[in-house]
Coordinates of N, CA and C in Angstrom, one line a residue:
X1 N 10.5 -13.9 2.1 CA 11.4 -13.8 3.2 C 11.0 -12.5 4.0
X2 N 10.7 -11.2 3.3 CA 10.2 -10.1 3.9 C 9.3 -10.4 4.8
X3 N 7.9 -11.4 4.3 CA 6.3 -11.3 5.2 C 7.4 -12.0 6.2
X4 N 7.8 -12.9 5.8 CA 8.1 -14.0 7.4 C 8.9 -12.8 8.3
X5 N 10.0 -12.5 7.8 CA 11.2 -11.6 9.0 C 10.3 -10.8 9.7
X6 N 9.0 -10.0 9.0 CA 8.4 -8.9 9.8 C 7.1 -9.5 10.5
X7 N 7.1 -10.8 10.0 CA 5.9 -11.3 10.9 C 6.5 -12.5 12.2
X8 N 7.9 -12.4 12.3 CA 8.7 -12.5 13.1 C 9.0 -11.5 14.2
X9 N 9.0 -10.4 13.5 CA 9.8 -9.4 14.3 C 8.5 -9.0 14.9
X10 N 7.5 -8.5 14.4 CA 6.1 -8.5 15.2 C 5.7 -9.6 16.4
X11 N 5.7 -11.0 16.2 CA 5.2 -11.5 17.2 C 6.1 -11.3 18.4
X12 N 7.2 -11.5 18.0 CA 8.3 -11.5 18.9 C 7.7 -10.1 19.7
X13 N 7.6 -9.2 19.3 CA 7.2 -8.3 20.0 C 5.7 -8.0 21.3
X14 N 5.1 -9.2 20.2 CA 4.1 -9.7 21.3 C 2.7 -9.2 20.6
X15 N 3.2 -8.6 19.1 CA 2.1 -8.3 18.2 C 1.1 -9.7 17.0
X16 N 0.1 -9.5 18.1 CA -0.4 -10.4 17.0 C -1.3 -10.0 16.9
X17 N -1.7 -8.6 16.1 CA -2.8 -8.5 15.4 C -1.6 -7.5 14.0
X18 N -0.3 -7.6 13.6 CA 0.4 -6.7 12.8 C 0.4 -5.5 12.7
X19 N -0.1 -4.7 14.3 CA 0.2 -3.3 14.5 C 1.6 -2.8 15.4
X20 N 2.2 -1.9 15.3 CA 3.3 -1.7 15.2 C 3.0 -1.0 17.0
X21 N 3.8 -1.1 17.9 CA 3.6 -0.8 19.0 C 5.1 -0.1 19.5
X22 N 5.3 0.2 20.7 CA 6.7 0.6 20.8 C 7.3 -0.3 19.9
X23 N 8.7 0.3 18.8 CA 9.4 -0.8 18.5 C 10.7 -0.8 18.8
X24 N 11.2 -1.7 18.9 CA 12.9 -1.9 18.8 C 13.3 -2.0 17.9
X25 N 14.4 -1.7 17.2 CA 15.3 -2.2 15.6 C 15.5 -3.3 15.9
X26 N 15.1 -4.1 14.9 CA 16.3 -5.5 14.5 C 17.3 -5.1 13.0
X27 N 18.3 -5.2 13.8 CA 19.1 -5.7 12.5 C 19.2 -6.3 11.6
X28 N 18.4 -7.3 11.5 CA 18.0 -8.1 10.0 C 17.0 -7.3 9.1
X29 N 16.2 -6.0 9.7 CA 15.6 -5.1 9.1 C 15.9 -4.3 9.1
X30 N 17.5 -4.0 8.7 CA 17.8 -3.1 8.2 C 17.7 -1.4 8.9
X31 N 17.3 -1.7 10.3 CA 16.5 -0.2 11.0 C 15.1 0.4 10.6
X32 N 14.4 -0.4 9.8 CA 13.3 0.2 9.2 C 12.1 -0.8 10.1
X33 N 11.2 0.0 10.0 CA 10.3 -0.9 10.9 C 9.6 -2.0 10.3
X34 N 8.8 -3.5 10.5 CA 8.7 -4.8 9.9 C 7.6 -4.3 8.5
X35 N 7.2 -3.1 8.4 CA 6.2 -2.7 7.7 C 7.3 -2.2 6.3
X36 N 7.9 -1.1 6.5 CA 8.7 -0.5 5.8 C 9.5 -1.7 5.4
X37 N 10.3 -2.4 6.1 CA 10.8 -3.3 5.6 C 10.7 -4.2 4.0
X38 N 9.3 -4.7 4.4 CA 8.5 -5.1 3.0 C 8.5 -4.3 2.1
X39 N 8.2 -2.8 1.8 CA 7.8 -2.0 1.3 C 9.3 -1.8 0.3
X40 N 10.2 -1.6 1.2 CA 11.8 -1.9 0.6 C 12.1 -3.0 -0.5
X41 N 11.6 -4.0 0.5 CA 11.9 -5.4 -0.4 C 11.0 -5.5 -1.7
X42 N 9.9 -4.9 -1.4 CA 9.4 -5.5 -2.7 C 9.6 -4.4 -4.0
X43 N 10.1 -3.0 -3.2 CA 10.8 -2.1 -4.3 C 11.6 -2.6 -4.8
X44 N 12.5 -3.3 -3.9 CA 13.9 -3.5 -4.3 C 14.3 -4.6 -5.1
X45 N 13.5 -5.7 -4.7 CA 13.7 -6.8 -5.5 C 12.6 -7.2 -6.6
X46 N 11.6 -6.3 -6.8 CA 10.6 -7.3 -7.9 C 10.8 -5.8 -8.7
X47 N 10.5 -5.8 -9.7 CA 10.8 -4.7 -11.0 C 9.0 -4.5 -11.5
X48 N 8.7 -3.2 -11.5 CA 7.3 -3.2 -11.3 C 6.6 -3.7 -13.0
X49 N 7.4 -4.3 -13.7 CA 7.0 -4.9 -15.1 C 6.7 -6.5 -14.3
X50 N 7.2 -7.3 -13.8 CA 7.0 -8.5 -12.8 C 6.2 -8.6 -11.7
X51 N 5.4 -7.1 -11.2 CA 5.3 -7.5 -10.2 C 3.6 -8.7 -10.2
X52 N 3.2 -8.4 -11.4 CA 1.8 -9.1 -11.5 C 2.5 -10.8 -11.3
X53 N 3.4 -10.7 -12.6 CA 3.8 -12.5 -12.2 C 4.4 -12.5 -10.8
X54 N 4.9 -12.0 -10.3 CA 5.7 -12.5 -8.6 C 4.3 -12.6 -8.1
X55 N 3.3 -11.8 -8.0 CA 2.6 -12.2 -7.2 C 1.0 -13.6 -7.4
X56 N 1.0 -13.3 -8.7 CA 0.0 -14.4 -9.2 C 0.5 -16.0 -9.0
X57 N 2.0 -15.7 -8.9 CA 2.6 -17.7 -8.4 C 2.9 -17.6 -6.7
X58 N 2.4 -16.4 -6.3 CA 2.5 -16.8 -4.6 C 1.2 -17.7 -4.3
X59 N 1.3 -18.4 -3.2 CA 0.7 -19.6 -2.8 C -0.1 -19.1 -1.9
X60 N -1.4 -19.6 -2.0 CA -2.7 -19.1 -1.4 C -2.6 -19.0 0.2
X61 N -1.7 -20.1 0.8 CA -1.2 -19.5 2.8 C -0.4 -18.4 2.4
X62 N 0.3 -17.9 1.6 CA 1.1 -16.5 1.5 C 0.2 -15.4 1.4
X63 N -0.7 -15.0 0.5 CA -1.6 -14.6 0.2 C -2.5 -14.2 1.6
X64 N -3.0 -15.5 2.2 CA -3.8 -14.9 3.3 C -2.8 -14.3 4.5
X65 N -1.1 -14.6 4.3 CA -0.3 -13.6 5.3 C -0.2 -12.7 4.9
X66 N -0.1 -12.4 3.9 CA 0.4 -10.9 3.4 C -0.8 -9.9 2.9
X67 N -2.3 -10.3 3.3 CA -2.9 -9.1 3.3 C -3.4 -8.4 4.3
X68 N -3.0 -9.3 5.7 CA -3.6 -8.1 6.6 C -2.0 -7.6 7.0
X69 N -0.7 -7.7 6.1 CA 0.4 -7.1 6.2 C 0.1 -5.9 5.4
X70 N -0.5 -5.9 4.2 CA -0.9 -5.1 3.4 C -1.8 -3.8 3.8
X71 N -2.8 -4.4 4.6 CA -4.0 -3.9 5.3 C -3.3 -3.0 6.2
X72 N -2.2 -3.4 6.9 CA -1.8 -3.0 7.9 C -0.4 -1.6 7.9
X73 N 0.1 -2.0 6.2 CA 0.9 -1.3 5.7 C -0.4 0.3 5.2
X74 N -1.2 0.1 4.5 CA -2.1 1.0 4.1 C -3.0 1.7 5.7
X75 N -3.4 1.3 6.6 CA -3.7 1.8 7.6 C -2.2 3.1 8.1
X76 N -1.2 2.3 8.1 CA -0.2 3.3 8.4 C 0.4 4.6 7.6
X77 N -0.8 4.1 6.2 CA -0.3 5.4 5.4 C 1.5 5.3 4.7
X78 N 1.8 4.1 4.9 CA 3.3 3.9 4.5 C 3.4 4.1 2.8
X79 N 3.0 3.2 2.1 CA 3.0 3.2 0.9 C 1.4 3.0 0.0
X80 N 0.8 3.5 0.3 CA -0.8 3.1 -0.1 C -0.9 3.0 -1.5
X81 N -0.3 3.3 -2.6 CA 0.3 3.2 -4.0 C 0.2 1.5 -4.1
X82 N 1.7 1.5 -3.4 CA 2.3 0.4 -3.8 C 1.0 -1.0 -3.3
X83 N 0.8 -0.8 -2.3 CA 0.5 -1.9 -1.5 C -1.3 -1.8 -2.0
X84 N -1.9 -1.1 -2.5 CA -3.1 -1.4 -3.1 C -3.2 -2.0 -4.1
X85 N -1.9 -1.7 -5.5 CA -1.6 -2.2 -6.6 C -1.6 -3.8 -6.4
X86 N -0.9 -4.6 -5.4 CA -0.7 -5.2 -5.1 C -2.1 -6.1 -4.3
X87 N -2.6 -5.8 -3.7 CA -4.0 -6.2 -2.9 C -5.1 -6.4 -4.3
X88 N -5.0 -5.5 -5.4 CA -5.8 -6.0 -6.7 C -5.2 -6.4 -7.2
X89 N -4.1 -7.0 -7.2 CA -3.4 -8.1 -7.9 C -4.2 -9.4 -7.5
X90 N -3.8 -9.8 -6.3 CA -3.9 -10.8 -5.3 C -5.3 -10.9 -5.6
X91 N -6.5 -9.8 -5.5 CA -8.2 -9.9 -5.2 C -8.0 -10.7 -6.3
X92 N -7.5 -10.4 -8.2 CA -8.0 -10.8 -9.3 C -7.6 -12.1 -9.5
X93 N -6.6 -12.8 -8.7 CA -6.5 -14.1 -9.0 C -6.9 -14.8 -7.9
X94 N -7.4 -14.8 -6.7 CA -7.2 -15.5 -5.1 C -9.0 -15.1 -5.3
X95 N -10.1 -14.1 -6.3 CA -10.9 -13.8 -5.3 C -12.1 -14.9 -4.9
X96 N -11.8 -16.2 -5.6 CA -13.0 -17.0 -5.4 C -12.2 -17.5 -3.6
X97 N -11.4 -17.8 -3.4 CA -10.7 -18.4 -2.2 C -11.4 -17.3 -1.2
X98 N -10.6 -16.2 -1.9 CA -10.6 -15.1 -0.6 C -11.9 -14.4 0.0
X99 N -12.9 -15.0 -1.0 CA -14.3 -14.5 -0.2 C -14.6 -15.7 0.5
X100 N -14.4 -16.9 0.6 CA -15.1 -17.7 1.5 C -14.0 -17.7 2.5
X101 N -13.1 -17.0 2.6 CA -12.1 -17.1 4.0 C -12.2 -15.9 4.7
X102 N -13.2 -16.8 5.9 CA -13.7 -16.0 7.5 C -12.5 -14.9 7.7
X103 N -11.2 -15.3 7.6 CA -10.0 -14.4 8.9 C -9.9 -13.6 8.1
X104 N -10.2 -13.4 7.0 CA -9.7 -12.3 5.9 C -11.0 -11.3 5.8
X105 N -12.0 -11.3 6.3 CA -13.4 -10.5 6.4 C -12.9 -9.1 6.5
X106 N -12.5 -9.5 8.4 CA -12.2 -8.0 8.5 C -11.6 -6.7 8.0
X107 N -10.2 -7.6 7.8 CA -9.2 -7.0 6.6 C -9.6 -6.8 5.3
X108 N -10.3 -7.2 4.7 CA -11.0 -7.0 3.3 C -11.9 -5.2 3.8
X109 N -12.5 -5.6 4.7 CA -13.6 -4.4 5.0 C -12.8 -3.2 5.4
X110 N -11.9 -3.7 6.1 CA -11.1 -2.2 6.9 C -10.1 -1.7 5.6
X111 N -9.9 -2.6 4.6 CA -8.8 -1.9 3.6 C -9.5 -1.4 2.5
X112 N -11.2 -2.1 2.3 CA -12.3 -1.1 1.0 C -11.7 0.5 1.8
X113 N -12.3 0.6 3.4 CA -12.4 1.6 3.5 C -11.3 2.7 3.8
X114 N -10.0 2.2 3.9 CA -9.1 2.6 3.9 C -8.7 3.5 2.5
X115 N -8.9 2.9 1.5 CA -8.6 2.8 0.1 C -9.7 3.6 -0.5
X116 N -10.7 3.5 -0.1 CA -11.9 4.7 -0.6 C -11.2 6.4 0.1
X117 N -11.1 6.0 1.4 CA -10.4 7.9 2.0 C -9.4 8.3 1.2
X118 N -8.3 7.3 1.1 CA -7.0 7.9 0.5 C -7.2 8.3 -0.7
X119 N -8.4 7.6 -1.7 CA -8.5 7.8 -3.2 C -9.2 9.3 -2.7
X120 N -10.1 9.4 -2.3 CA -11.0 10.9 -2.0 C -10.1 11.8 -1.8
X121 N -8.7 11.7 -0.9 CA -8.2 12.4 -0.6 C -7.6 12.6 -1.9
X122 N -6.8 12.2 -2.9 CA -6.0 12.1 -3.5 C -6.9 12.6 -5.1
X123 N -8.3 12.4 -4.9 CA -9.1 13.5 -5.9 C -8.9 15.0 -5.8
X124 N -9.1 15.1 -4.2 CA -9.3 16.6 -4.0 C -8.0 17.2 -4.3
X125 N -6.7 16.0 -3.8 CA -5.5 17.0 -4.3 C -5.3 17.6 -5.2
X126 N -5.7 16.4 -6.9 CA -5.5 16.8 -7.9 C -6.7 17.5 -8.7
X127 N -7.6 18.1 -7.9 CA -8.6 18.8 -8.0 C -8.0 20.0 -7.8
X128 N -7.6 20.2 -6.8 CA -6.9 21.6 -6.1 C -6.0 22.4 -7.2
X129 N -4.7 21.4 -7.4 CA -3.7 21.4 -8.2 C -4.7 21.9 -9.8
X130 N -5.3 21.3 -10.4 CA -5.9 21.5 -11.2 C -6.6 22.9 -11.7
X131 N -7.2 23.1 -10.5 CA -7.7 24.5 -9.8 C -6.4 25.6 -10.2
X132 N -5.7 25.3 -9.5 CA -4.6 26.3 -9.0 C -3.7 26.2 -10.8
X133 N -3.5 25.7 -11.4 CA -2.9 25.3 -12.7 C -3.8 26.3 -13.7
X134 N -5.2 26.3 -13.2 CA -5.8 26.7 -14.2 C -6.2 28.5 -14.2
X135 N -6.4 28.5 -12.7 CA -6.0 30.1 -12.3 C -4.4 30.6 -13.0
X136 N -3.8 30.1 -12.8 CA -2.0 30.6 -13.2 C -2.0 31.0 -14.9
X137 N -3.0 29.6 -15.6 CA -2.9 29.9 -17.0 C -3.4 31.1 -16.9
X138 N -4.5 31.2 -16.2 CA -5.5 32.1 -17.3 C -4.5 33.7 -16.7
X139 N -3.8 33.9 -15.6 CA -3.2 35.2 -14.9 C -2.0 35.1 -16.0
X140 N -1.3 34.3 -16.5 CA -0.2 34.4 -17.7 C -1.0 35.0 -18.9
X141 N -1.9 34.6 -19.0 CA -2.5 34.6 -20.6 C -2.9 36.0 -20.6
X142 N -3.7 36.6 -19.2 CA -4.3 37.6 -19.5 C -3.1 39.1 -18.5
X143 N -2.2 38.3 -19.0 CA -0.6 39.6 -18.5 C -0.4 39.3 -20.4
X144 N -0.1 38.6 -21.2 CA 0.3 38.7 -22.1 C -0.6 39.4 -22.8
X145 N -1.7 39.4 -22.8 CA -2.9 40.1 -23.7 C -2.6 41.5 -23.4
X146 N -2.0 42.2 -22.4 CA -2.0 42.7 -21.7 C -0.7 43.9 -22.3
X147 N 0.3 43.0 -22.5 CA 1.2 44.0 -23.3 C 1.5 44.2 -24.4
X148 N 0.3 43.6 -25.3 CA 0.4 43.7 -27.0 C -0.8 44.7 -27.1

């Protein structure tokens, strides 16, 4: 029901490639935009012990809607967590389909690369953090050495 209302509320808007342009609220989404929307619904209603089975009995036309929804959620930096977890869900059971399906190319290509930056970025964070954790030990350790 999520992909359909936001792939509703997108055309209506005159979007049909699932990028988000000026938007108006609809009310049936809750004031969140058709992207966030999803991102809600599938918090809210699938429990992350389920989410492999909810998504392994979706039907292969669902599948090819909801990954340049996906693609398009992760471009926007919305939930890149959630929505990648989900895209290797889908790759491990759909991937013989999904490589001979032309309309899915580009979105396949634009979300490797999407998903390679965010992971880089998200090394260096906890590189940093790591960094910075490991300076603090050793300034505690060597204050305590310090007053015995």
């Amino acid at each position: 029901q999520a992909v359909e209302g936001a792939t509703k509320a997108a055309i209506k808007r005159g979007d049909k490639t699932n990028t988000i342009a000026r938007y108006t609220s609809n009310p049936m989404l809750q004031g969140a935009s058709p992207y966030q929307y999803i991102i809600n619904s599938i918090k809210l209603h699938i429990k992350g012990s389920e989410m492999e089975s909810a998504l392994i009995i979706l039907p292969f036309h669902y599948v090819v809607r909801f990954l340049p929804i996906l693609t398009e959620i992760c471009r926007q930096h919305l939930d890149i967590e959630l929505s990648t977890k989900c895209v290797i869900i889908l790759l491990k059971c759909h991937m013989t389909r999904l490589s001979v399906t032309p309309t899915l190319t580009n979105d396949m290509i634009a979300l490797k690369n999407i998903v390679r930056h965010s992971i880089s970025n998200y090394r260096n964070t906890i590189g940093s953090n790591i960094a910075a954790l490991t300076y603090l030990k050793n300034k505690v350790d060597s204050k305590q050495n310090e007053t015995f």
